[in-house]
Coordinates of C-alpha atoms in Angstrom, one line a residue:
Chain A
X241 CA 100.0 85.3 116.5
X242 CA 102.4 87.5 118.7
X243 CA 100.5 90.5 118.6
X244 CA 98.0 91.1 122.2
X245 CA 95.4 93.5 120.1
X246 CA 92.6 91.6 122.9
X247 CA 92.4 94.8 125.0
X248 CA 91.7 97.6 122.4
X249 CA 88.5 95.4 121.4
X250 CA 85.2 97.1 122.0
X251 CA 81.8 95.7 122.2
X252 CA 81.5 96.3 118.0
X253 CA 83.4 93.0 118.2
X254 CA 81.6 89.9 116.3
X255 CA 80.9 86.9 117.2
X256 CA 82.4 85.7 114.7
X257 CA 85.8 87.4 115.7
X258 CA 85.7 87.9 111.9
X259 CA 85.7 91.9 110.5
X260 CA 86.3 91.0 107.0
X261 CA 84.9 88.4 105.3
X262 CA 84.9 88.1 101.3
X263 CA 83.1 85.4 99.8
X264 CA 82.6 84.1 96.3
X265 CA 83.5 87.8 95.1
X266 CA 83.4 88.6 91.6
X267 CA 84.2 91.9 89.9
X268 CA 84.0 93.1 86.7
X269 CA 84.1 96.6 85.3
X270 CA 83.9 98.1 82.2
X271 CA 87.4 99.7 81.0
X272 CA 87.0 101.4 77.5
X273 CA 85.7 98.5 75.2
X274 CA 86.2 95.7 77.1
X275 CA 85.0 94.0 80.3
X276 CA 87.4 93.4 83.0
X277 CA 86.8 90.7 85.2
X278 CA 90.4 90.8 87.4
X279 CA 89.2 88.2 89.9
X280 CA 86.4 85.7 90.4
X281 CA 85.4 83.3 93.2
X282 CA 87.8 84.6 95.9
X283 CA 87.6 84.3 99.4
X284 CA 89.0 84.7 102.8
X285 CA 88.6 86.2 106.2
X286 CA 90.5 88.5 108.3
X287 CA 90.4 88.7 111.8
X288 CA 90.2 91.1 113.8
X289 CA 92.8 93.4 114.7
X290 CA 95.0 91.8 112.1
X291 CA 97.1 93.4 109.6
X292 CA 96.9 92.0 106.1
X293 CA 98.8 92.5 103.1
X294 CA 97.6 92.1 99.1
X295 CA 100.1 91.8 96.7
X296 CA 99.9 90.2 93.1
X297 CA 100.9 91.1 89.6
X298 CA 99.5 94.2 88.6
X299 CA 96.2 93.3 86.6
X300 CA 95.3 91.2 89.6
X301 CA 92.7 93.4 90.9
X302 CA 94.4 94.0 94.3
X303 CA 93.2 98.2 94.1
X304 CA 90.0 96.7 92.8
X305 CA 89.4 94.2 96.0
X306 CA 90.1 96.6 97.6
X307 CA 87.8 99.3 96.5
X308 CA 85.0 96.4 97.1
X309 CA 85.8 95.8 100.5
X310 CA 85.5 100.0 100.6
X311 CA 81.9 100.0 99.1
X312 CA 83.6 102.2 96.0
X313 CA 83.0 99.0 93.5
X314 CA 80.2 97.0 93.1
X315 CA 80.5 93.1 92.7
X316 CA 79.2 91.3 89.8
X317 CA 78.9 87.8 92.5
X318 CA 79.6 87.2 96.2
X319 CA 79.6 89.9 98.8
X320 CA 81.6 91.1 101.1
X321 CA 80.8 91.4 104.8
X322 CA 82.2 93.5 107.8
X323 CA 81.2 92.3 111.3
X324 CA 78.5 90.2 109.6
X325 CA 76.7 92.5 107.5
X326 CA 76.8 93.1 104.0
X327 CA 79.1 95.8 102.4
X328 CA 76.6 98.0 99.7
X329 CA 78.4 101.4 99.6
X330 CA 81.3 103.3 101.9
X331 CA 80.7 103.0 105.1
X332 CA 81.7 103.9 109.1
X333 CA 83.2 100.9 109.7
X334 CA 86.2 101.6 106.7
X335 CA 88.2 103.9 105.9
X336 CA 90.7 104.4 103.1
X337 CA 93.9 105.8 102.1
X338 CA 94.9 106.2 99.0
X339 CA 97.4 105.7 96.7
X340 CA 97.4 109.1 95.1
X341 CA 97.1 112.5 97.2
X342 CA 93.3 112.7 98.2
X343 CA 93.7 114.9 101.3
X344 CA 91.3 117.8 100.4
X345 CA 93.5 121.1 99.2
X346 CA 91.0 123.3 100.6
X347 CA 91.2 122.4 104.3
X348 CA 94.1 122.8 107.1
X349 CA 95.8 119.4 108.2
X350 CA 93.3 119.9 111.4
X351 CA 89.9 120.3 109.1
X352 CA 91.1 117.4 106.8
X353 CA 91.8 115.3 109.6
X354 CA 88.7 115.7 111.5
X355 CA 86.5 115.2 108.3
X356 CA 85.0 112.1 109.3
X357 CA 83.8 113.5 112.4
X358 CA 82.3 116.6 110.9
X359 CA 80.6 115.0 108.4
X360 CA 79.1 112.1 110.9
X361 CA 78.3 115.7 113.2
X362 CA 80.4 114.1 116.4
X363 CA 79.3 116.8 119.5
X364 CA 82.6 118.8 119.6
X365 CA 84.2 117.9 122.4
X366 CA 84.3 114.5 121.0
X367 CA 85.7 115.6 117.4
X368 CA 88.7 117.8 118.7
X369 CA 89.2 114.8 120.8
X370 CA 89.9 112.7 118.2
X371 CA 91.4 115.5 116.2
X372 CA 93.9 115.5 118.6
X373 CA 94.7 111.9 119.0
X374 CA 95.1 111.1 115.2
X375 CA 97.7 114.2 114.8
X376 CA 99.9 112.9 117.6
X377 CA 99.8 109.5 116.4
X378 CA 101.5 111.3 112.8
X379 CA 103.4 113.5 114.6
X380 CA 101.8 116.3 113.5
X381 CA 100.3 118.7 115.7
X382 CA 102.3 121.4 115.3
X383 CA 101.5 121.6 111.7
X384 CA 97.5 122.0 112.8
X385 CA 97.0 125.4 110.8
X386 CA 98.8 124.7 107.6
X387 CA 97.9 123.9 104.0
X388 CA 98.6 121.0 102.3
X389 CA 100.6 122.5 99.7
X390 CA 102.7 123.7 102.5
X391 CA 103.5 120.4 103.2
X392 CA 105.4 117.4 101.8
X393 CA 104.7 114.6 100.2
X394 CA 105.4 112.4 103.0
X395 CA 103.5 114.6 105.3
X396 CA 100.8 115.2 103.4
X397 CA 100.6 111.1 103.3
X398 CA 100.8 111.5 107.1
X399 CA 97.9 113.7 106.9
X400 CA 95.9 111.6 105.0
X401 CA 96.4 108.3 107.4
X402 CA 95.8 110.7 110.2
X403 CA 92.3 111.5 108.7
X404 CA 91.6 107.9 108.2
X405 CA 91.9 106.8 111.4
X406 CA 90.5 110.0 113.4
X407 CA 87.0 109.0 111.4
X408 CA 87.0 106.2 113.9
X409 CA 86.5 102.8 111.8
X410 CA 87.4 99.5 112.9
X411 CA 89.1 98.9 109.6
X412 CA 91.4 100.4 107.5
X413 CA 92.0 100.0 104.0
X414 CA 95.4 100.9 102.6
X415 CA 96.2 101.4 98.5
X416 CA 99.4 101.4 98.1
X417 CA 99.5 104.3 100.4
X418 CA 103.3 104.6 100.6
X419 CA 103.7 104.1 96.5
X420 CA 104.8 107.6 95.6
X421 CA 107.4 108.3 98.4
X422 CA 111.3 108.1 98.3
X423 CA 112.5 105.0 100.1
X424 CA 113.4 106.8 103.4
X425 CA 110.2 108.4 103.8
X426 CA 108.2 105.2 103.1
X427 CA 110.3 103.3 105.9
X428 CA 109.4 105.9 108.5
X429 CA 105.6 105.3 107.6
X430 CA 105.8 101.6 107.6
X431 CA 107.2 102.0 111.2
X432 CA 104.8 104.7 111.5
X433 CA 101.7 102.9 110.7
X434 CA 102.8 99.9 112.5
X435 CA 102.5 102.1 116.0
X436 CA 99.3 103.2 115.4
X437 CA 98.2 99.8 114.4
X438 CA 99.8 98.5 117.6
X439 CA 98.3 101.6 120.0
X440 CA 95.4 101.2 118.3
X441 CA 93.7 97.9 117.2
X442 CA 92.5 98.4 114.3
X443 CA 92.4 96.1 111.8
X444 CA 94.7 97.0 108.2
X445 CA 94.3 95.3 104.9
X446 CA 97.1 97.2 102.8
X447 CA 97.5 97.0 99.0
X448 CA 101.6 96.9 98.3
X449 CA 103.8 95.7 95.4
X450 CA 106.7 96.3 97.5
X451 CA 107.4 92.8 98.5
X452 CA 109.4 93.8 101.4
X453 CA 107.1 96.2 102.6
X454 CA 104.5 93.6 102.8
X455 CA 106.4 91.0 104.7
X456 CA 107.6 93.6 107.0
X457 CA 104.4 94.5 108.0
X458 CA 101.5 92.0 107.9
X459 CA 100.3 89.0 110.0
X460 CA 99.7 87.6 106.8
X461 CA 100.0 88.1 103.2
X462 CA 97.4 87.3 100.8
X463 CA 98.8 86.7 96.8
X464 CA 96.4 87.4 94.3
X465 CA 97.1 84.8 91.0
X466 CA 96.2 86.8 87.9
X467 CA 93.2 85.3 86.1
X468 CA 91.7 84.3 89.9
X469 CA 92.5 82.9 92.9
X470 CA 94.9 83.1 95.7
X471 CA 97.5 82.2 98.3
X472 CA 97.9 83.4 102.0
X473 CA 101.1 83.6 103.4
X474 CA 101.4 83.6 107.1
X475 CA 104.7 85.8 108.0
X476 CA 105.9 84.1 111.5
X477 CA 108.1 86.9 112.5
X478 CA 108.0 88.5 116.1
X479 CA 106.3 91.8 117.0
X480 CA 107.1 94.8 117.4
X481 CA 109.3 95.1 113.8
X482 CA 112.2 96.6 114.4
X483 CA 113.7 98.6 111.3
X484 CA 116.9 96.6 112.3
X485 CA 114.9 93.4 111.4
X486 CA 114.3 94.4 107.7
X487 CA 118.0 92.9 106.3
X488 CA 117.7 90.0 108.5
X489 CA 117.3 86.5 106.9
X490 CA 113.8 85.5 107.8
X491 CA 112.5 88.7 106.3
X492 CA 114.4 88.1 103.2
X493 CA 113.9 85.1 103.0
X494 CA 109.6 86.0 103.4
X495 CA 110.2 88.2 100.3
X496 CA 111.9 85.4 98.3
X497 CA 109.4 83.6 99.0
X498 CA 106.9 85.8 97.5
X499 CA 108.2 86.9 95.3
X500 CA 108.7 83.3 93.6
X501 CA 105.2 83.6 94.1
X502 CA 104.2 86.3 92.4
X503 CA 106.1 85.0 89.6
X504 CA 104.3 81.8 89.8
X505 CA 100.9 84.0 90.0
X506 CA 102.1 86.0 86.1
X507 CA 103.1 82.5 84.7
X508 CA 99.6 80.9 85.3
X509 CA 98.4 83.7 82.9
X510 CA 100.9 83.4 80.6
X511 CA 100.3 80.0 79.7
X512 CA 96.5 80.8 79.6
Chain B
X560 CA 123.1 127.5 101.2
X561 CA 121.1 126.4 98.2
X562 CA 118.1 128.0 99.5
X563 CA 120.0 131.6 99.5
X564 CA 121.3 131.1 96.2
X565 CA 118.0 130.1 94.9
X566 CA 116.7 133.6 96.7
X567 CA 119.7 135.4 94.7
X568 CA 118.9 134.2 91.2
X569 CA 115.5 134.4 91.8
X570 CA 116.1 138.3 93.0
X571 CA 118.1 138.4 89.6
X572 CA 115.5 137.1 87.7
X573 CA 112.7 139.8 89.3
X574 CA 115.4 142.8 88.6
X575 CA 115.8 141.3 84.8
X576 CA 111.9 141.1 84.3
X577 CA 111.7 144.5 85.6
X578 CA 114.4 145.6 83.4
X579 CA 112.8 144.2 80.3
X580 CA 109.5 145.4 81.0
X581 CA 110.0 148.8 81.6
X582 CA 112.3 149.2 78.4
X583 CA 109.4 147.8 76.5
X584 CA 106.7 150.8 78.1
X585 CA 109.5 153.2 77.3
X586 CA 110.0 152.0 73.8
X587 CA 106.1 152.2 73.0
X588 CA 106.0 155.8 74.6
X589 CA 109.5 156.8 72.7
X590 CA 107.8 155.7 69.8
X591 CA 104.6 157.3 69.9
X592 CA 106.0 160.6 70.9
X593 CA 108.5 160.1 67.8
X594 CA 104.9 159.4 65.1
X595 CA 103.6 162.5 66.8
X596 CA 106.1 164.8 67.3
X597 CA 109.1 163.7 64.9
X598 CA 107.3 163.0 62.0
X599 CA 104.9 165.0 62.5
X600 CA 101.7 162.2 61.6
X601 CA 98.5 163.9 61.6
X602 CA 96.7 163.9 64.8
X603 CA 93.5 161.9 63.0
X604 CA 95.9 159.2 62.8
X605 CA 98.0 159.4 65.7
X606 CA 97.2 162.6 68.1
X607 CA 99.8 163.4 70.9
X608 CA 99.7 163.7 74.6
X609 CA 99.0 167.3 74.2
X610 CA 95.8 166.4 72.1
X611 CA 95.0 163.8 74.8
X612 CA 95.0 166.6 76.9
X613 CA 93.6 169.2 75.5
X614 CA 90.7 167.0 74.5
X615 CA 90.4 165.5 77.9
X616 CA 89.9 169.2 80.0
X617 CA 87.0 170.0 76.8
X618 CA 85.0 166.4 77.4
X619 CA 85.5 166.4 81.6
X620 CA 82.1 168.1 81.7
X621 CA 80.7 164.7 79.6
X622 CA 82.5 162.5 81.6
X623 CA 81.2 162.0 85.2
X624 CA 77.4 161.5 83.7
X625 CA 78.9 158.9 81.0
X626 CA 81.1 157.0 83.6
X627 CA 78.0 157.0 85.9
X628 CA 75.8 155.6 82.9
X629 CA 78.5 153.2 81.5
X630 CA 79.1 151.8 85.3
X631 CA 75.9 151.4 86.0
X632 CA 75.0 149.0 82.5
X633 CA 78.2 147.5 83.4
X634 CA 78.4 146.6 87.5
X635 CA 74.4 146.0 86.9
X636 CA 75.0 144.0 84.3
X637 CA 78.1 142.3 85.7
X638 CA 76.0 141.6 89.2
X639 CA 73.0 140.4 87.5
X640 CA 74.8 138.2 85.0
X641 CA 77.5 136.6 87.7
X642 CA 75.1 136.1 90.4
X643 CA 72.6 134.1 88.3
X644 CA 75.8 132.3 86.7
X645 CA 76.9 131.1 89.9
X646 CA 73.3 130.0 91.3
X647 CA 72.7 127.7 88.2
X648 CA 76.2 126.3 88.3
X649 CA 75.9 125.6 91.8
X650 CA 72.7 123.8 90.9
X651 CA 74.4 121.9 88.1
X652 CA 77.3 121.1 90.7
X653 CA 74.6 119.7 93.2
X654 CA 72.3 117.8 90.8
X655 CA 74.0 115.3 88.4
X656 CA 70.2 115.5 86.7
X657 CA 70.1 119.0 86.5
X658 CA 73.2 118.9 84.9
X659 CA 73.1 116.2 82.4
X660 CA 69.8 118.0 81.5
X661 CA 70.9 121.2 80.4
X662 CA 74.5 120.2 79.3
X663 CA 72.9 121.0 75.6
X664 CA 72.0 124.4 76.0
X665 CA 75.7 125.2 77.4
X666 CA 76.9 123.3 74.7
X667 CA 75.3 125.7 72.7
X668 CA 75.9 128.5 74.4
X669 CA 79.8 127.8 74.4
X670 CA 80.3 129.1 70.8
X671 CA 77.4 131.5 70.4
X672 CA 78.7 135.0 69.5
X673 CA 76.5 136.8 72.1
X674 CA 76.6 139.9 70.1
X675 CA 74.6 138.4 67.0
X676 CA 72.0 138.4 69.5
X677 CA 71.9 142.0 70.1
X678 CA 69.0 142.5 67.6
X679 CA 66.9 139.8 69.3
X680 CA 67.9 141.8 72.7
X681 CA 66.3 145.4 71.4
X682 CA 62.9 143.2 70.6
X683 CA 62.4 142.0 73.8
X684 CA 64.0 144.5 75.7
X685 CA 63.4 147.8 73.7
X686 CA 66.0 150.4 73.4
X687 CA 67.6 151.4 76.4
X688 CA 68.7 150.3 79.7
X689 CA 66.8 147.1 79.4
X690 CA 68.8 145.7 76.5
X691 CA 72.1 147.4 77.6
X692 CA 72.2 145.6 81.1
X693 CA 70.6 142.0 79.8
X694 CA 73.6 142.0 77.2
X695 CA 76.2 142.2 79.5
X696 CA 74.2 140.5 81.4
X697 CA 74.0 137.3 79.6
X698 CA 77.6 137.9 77.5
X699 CA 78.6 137.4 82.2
X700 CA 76.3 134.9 82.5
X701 CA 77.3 132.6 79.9
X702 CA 80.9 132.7 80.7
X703 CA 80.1 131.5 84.3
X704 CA 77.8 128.9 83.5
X705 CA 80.1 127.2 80.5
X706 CA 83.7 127.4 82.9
X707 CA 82.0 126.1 86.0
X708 CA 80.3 123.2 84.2
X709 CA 83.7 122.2 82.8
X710 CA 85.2 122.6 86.4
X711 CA 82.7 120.2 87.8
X712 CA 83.5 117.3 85.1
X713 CA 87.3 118.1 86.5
X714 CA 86.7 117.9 90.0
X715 CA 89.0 114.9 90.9
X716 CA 87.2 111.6 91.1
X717 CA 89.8 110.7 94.5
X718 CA 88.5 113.6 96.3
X719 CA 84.9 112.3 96.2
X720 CA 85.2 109.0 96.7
X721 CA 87.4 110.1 99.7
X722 CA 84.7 111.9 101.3
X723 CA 82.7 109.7 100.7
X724 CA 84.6 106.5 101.8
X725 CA 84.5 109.1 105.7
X726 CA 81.1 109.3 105.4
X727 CA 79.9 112.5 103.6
X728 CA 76.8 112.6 102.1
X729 CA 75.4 114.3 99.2
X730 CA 74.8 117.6 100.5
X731 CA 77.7 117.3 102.6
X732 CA 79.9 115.7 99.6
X733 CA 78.5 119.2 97.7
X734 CA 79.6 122.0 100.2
X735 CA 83.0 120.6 101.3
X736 CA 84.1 118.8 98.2
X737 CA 82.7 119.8 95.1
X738 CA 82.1 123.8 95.6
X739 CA 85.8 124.3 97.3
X740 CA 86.7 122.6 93.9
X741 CA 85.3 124.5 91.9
X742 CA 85.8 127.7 93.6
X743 CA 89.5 128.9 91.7
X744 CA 87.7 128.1 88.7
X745 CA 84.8 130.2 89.5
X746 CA 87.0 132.8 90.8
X747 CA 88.7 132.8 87.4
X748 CA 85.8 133.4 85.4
X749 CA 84.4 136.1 87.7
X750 CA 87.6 137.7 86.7
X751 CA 86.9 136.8 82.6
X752 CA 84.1 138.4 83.0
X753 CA 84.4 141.2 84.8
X754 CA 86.9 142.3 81.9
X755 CA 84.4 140.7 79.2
X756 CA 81.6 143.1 80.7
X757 CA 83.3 146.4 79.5
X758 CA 83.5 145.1 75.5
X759 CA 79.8 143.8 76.6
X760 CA 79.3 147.5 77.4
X761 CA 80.6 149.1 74.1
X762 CA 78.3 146.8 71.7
X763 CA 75.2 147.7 74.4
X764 CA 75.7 151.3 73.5
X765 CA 76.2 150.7 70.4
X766 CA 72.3 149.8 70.4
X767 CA 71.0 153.1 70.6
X768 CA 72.3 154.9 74.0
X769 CA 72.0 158.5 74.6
X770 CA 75.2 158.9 77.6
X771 CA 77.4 156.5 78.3
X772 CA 81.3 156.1 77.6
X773 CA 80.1 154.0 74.1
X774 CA 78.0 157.0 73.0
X775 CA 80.8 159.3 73.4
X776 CA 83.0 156.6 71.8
X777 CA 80.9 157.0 69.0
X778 CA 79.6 160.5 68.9
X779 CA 84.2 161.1 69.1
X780 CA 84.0 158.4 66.6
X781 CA 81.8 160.6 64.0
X782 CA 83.7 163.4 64.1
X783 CA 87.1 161.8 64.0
X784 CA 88.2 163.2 67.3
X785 CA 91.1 160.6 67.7
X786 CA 92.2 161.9 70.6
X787 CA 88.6 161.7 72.3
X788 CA 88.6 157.9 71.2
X789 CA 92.0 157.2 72.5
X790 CA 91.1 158.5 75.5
X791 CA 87.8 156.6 76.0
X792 CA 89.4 153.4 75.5
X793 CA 92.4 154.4 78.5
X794 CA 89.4 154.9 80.7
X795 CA 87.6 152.0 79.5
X796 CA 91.1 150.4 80.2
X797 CA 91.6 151.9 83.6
X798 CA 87.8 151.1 84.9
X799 CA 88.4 147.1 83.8
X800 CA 91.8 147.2 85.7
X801 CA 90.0 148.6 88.7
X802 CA 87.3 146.4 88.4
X803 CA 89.7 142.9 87.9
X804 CA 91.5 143.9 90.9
X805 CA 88.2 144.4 92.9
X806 CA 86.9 140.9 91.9
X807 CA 90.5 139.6 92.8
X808 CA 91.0 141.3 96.5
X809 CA 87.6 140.3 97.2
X810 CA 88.1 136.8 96.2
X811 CA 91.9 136.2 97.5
X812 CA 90.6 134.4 100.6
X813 CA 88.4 132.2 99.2
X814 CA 91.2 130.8 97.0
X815 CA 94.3 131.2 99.2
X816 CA 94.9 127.0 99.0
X817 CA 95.2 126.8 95.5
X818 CA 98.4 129.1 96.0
X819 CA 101.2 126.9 94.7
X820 CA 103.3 127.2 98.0
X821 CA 107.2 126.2 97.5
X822 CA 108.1 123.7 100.2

């Protein structure tokens, strides 16, 4: 690993050097008539500090192992852990952005972002503090006072990362957070969200299906096989990522190289 | 560039709406004054402004006592009926139980015709002011309870399990998610029933007033004085206009976000 994330560690850190840990996990929901079981018996470990990508066919489950690392979804088997305890509900230690537009209507960019403050009743000094540093780190303080409906998409999705972060948690889980945007914008967060992951040191796991997008941005990529199981893909590529480095080779040939995977991934179901 | 001629066709657009608008008041007055005056209809049937008139400077001694009558069935009424409304569904938006609980009574309510109830309202409440204000009352209360329970199932699941994934709890969860959802909605039916109140207000006096805007509506009604009727209903009319635009002002702020601002 290129990437020096050893001074923004704090004394949170685990013996383990482990944040995220998912063992054995099992999920199954109820969808209509049916039972879903997308995944079973899966595990792996990220470090922390590191920047993870989950990609897979759609039906894998990636939004749903994600949601269970959140606390949102219950499993059926396994657990997962964060720093060594037990995930059983949303907690301090995540936060999550998500796919679809969930920063609140209701409140200025400055309230939304410094929801998880208010709510966890930070002394004030402390919340504006962090108000403050999450809207620099979008670029957004001049737009403090405004509505989100007076916004863009693309800012509002600045917003919403903005909020996730300013909460404070060591980790930060990403749904396919960049899904809905026009390719220009979605390239400005990707290099976006990789400065505050570098400023910061926090640790990302981020849902994609953009195959690109994942092997421009993680440490390593974890393929989820449809019907169970999965790969991790370490991307050897030098840090910082330079936009410049996106139509060079070793990138492209990264998302080849997943992308034969994910193929492989479908297949195994289709023979099923 | 394309902004200014987006601000041009929209200007066009305002001055054709205007245009159209005002040539349908004028064709409805043109009209009216051509039943009364041109052919001559019989004022029973369609009296003229000079009827309105004539009939309005005879009742104005009626009129402040009724308006103070009708006003006060209706705004007490209206008060009563909304501010209950919102307490329970503010309840129901807090408690899951409390909700799930009485989800069949507002299925009930939803389709009850609150004024086959008017009977059962002069039982309990005897003739009079008791019976007037509870109708409305109720008609107000109803319409608050059944819109905000449906705005509560439609509160966005993403929203929630946002604040919840930064750490809000219940109560929290409650004031800053769920009640700013909610609040258009219950801004909304405020409005619904503010204007349902005055119809509320008619059937009340129906039930036996002695003043009141109904009872003239009625007493006008008895002696087919048209023109007193017509006139009635335009205050009627006017006073629910008035009243909308209250319950709107006073609201504006509360719902400024949900304002579908072009970007």
């Amino acid at each position: 690993m290129v990437k020096d994330s050893s001074e923004y560690m704090n004394d949170e850190s685990v013996a383990s050097g482990h944040s995220v840990e998912v063992n054995n996990l099992r999920v199954t929901y109820v969808s209509g008539s049916n039972t879903v079981t997308p995944f079973s018996d899966i595990s792996f470990s990220v470090e922390k500090g590191e920047f993870i990508c989950i990609i897979g066919p759609s039906g894998a489950g990636k939004s749903t192992l994600l949601f269970s690392i959140a606390g949102l979804v219950d499993p059926s088997a396994g657990q997962v852990r964060i720093g060594g305890q037990v995930v059983d509900g949303p907690g301090g230690d995540r936060a999550v952005v998500f796919q679809d537009d969930a920063v609140f209507p209701w409140f200025t960019v400055e309230r939304n972002v410094g929801y998880g403050p208010e709510v966890a009743r930070w002394p004030k000094a402390r919340r504006q503090q962090a108000i403050e540093e999450a809207l620099s780190l979008v670029g957004l303080s001049d737009y403090r006072s405004f509505l989100p409906g007076q916004l863009s998409g693309g800012m509002r999705k600045r917003v919403d990362v903005a909020r996730a972060f300013a909460a404070g948690p060591q980790n930060v889980l990403m749904d396919e957070p960049f899904g809905g945007l026009d390719a220009q914008t979605k390239e400005s967060l990707q290099e976006a969200i990789l400065e505050i992951w570098r400023t910061t040191g926090k640790t990302i796991i981020f849902v994609t299906h953009d195959l690109e997008e994942a092997a421009f941005l993680a440490d390593r990529v974890i393929v989820l096989k449809k019907g169970g199981g999965l790969e991790i893909v370490p991307i050897d590529l030098p840090r910082p990522r330079t936009s410049s480095m996106r139509t060079e080779p070793a990138l492209q040939g990264y998302r080849r190289l997943l992308g034969e995977m994910i193929r492989k991934a479908e297949d195994r179901k289709n023979v099923q | 560039m394309s902004s200014n001629r987006t601000r041009r066709s929209a200007g066009r657009d305002y001055t054709r709406r205007l245009l159209l608008q005002s040539g349908t008041v004028v064709f409805l007055l043109a009209l009216w004054l051509w039943l009364s005056y041109g052919l001559q209809i019989d004022p029973i049937y369609v009296p003229g402004p000079d009827d309105l008139w004539t009939r309005f400077r005879q009742m104005s001694g009626q009129l402040p006592s009724a308006l103070f009558y009708s006003l006060t069935i209706i705004i007490g009424g209206y008060v009563i009926g909304s501010g209950v409304g919102i307490l329970v569904a503010l309840i129901m938006a807090y408690s899951v139980m409390v909700r799930e609980s009485i989800e069949p009574v507002i299925n009930v309510l939803r389709p009850l015709p609150i004024f086959a109830l008017i009977p059962l309202f002069l039982l309990w409440f005897g003739v009079g002011y008791g019976s007037q204000i509870g109708l409305v009352a109720f008609g107000c209360f109803v319409i608050l309870v059944v819109s905000t329970s449906e705005a509560i199932k439609n509160v966005p699941r993403i929203y929630s399990n946002a604040a919840r994934t930064l750490g809000a709890g219940r109560w929290q969860l409650f004031r800053t998610v769920v009640v700013p959802a909610i609040i258009p909605n219950l801004v909304g039916a405020m409005r619904v029933a503010a204007a349902q109140s005055f119809g509320l207000d008619v059937a009340a006096e129906f039930i036996g007033a002695q003043d009141g805007l109904g009872y003239l509506l009625i007493n006008n009604s008895s002696y087919l004085n048209t023109d007193g009727i017509i006139l009635i209903v335009i205050i009627y009319t006017i006073l629910a206009v008035l009243l909308d635009r209250i319950v709107a002002a006073s609201t504006s702020r509360l719902i400024k976000w949900a304002d579908r601002t072009e970007h």
